[in-house]
Tab-separated table of C-alpha atoms in Angstrom:
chain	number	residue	atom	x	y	z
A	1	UNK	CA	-23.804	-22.255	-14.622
A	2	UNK	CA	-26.661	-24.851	-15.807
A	3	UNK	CA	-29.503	-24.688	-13.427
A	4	UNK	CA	-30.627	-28.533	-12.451
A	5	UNK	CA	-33.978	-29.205	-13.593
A	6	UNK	CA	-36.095	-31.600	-10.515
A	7	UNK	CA	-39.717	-32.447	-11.180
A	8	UNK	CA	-40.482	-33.615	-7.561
A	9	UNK	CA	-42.384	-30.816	-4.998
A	10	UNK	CA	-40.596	-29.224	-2.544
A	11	UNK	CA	-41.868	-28.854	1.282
A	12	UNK	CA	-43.668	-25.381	0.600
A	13	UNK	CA	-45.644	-27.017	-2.158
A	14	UNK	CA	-43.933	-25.568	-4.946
A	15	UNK	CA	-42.073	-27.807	-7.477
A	16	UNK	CA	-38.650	-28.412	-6.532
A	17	UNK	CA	-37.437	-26.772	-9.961
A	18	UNK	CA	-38.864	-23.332	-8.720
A	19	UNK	CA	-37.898	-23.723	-5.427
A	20	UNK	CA	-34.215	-24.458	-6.212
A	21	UNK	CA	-33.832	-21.496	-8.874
A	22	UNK	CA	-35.369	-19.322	-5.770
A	23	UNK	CA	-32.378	-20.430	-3.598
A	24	UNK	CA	-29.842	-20.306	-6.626
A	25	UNK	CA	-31.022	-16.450	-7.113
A	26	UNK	CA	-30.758	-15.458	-3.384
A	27	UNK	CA	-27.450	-16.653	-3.355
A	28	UNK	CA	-26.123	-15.433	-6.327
A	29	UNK	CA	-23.177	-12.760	-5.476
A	30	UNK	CA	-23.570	-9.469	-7.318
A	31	UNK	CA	-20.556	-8.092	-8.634
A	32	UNK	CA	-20.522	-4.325	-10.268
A	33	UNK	CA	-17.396	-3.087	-12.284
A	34	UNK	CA	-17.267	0.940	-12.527
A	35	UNK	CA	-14.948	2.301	-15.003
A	36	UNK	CA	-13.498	5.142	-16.683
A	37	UNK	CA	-11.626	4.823	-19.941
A	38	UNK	CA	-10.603	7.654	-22.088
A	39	UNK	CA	-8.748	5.737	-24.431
A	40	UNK	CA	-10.248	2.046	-24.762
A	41	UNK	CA	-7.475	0.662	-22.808
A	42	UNK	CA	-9.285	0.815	-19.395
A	43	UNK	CA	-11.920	-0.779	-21.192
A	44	UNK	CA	-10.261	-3.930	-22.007
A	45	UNK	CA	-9.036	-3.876	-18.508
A	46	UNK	CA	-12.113	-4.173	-16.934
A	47	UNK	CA	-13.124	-6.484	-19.609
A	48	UNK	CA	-10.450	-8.688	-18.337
A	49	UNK	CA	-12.011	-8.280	-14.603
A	50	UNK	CA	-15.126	-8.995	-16.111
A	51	UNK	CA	-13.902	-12.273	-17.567
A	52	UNK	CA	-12.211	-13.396	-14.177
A	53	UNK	CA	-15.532	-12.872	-11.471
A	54	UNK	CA	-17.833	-14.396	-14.162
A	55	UNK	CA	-15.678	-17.668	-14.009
A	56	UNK	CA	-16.537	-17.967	-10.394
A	57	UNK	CA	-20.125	-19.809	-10.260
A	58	UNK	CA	-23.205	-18.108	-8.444
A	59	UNK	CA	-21.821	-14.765	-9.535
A	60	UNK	CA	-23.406	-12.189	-11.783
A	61	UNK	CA	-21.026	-9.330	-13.067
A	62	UNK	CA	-22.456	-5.895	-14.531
A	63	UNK	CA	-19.893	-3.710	-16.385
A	64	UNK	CA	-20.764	-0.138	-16.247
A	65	UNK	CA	-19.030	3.011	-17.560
A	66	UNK	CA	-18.949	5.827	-15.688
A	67	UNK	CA	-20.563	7.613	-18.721
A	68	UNK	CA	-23.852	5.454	-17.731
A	69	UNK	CA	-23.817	5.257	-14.217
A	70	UNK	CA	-26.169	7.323	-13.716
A	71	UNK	CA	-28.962	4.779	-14.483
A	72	UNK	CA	-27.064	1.888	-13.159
A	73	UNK	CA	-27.860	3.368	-9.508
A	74	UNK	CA	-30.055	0.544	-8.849
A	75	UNK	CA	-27.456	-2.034	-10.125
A	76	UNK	CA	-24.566	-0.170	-8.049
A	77	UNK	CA	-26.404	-0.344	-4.743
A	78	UNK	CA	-27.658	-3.534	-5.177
A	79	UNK	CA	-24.188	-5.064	-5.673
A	80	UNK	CA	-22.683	-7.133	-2.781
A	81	UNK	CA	-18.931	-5.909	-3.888
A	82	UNK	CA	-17.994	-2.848	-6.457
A	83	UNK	CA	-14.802	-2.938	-8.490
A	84	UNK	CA	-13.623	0.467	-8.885
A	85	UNK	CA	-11.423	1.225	-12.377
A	86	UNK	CA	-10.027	4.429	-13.758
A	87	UNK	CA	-6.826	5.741	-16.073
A	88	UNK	CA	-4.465	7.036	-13.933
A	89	UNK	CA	-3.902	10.870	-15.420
A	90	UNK	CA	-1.112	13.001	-14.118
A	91	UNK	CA	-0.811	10.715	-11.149
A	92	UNK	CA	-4.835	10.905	-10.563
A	93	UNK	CA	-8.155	9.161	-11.676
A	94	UNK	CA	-9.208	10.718	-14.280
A	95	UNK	CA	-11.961	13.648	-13.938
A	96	UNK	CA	-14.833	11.666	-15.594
A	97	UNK	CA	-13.906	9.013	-13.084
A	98	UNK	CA	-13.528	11.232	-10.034
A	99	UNK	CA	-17.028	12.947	-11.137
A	100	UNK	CA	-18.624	9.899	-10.551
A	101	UNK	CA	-16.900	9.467	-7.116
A	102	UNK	CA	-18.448	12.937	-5.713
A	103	UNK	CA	-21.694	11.602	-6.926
A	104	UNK	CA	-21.776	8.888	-4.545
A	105	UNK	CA	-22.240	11.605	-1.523
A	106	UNK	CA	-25.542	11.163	-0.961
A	107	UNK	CA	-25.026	7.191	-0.342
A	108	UNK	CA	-21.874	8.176	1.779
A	109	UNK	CA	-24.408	9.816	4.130
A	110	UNK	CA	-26.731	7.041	4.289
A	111	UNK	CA	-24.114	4.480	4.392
A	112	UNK	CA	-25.367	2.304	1.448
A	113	UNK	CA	-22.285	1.147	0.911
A	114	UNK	CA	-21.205	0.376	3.742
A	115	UNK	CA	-19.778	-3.194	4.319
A	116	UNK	CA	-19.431	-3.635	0.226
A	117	UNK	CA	-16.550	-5.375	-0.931
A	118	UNK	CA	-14.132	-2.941	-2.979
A	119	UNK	CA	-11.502	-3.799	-5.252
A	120	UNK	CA	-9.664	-1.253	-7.764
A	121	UNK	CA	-7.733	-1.514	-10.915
A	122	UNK	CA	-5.601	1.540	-12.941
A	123	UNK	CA	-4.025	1.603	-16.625
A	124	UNK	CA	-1.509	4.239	-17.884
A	125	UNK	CA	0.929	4.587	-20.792
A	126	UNK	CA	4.178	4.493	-18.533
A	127	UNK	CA	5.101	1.614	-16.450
A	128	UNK	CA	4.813	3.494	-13.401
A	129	UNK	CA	2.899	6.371	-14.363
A	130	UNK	CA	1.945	6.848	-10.478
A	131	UNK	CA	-0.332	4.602	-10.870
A	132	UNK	CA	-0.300	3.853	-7.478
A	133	UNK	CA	-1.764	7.152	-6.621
A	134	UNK	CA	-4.571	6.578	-8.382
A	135	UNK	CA	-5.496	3.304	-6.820
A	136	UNK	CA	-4.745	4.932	-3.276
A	137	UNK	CA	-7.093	7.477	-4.215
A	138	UNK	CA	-9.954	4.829	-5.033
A	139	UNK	CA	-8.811	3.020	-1.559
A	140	UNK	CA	-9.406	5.948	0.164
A	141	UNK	CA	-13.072	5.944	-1.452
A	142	UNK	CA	-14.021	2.912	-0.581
A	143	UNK	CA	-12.436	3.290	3.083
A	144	UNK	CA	-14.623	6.283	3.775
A	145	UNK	CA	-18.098	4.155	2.467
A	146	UNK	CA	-17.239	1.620	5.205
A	147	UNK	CA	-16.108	-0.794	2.581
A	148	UNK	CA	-14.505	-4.298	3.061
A	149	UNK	CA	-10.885	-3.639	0.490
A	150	UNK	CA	-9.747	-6.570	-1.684
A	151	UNK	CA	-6.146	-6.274	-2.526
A	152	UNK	CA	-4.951	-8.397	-5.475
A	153	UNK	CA	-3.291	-10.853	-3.408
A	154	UNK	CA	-0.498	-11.357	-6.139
A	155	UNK	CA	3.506	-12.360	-5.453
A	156	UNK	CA	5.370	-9.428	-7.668
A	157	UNK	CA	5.847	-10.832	-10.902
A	158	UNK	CA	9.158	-9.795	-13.025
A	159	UNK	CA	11.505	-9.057	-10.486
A	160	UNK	CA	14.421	-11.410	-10.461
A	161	UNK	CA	16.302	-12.344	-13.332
A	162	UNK	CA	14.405	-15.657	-14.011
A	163	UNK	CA	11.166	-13.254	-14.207
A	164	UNK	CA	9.782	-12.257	-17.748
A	165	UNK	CA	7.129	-10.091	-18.350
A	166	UNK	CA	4.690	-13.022	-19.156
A	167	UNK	CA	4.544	-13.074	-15.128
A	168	UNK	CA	1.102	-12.167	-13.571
A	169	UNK	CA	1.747	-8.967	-11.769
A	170	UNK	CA	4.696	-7.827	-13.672
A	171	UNK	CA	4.454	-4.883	-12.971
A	172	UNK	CA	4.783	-5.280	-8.722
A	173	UNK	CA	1.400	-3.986	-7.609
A	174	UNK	CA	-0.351	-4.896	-3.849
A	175	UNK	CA	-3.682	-2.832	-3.349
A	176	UNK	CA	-5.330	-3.220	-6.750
A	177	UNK	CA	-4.229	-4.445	-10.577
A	178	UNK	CA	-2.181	-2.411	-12.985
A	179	UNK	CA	-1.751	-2.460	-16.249
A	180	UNK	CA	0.664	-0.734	-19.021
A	181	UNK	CA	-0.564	0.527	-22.604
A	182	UNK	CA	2.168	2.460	-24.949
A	183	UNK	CA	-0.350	5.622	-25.350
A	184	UNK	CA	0.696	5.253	-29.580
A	185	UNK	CA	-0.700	2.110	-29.213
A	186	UNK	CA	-4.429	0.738	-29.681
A	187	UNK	CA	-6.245	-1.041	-27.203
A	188	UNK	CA	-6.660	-3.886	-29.596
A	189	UNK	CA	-3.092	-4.386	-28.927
A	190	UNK	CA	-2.743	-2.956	-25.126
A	191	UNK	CA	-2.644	-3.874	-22.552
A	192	UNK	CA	0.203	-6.716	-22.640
A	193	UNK	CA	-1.424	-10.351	-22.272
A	194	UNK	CA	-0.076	-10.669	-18.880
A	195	UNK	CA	-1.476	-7.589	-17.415
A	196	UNK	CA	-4.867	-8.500	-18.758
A	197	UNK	CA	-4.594	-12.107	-16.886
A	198	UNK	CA	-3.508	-10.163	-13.802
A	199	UNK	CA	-6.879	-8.234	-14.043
A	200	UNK	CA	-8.892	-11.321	-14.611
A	201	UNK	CA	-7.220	-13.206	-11.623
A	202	UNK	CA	-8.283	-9.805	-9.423
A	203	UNK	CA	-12.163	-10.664	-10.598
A	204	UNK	CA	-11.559	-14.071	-9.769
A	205	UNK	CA	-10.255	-12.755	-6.434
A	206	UNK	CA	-13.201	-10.153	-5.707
A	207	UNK	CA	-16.217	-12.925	-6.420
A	208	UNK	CA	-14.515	-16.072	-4.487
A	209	UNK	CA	-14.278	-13.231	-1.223
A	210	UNK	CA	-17.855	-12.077	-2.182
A	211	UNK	CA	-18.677	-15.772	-1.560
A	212	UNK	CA	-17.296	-16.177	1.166
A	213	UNK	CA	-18.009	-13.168	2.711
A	214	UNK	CA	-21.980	-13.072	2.096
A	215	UNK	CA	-21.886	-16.644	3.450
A	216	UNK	CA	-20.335	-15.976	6.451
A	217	UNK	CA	-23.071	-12.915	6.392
A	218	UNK	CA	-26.172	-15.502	6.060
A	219	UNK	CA	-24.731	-18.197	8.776
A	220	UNK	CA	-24.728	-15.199	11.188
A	221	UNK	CA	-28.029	-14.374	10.248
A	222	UNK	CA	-29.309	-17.925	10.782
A	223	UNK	CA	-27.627	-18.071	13.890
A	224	UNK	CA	-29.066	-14.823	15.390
């Protein structure tokens, strides 16, 4: 998003150019994807999230692996929603992933995330693959951090015999995105096209709430 350039001076006395970027970087919304991928196909996955919240304007997306979260802290907390990726293994996150959930203890007991928005999304070689599990288990996360839950918001794509598998959401999901990858197959060619739109649409999804809800958040504060 272009930032307007104005040469006039605004009431504080500063020029109006510095003054507007000011108000442009108070109320940019923060996104922060946290993923797992063991494979590379989680990691085109959240790519695709990526993609989708940084084609809502006033948003700024980090993408951060679970191998590097560890000095991302700062980034994490500081994020006004947190979309939550993993593989689903054996019905499960995977451990890498899950190790990074137990981490988060410490801010469970402060409540630093409390009031977050949350989203989730899960990949796995078979079209079920429980991947549900897995993105019940990353509900149940956020639930306990006092988190605000995004679901994907999607109609169940596929599913009559007009459907195809070009549909977003082919493959039925509610509480987070899925996505399929043959496991004999590289993530340069897996996920399927449609899954990977389905993943940008639940970016989209997360920043437009994150929008609305941290607007919402500074009319209150006005008000009070």
């Amino acid at each position: 998003m272009a930032l307007l350039q104005v040469v006039d001076v605004a009431s504080n006395g500063e020029p109006a150019s510095k003054t507007g970027s000011k108000q442009m970087e108070n109320a940019m919304v923060k996104i922060a994807i946290v993923y797992h991928s063991g494979y590379g196909h989680t990691a085109v996955q959240a790519e695709a999230v990526r993609r989708g919240a940084s084609e809502v304007d006033w948003t700024d997306v980090a993408l951060i692996s679970v191998e590097e979260y560890e000095q991302n802290w700062d980034v994490i907390d500081a994020a006004d929603a947190i979309i939550f990726g993993s593989p689903t293994y054996f019905g499960s996150a995977s451990a890498q992933f899950k190790a990074f959930l137990d981490a988060t203890s410490g801010r469970w007991l402060e409540g630093r995330w409390s009031n977050k928005l949350a989203a989730g999304f899960t990949n796995s070689a078979g079209m079920s693959g429980d991947k549900l599990a897995t993105l019940q288990q990353i509900n149940h996360f956020a639930m306990q951090h006092g988190m605000i839950w995004v679901g994907l918001g999607l109609p169940p794509g596929n599913h009559t015999s007009a459907g195809s598998p070009a549909d977003l959401n082919r493959l039925g999901s509610f509480l987070g995105a899925m996505s399929q990858a043959d496991a004999d197959v590289p993530p340069e060619v897996a996920p399927a096209g449609s899954d990977l739109e389905t993943a940008e649409y639940l970016g989209r999804r997360v920043a437009e709430a994150a929008q609305r809800w941290l607007s919402n958040q500074r009319e209150e504060a006005v008000a009070a």
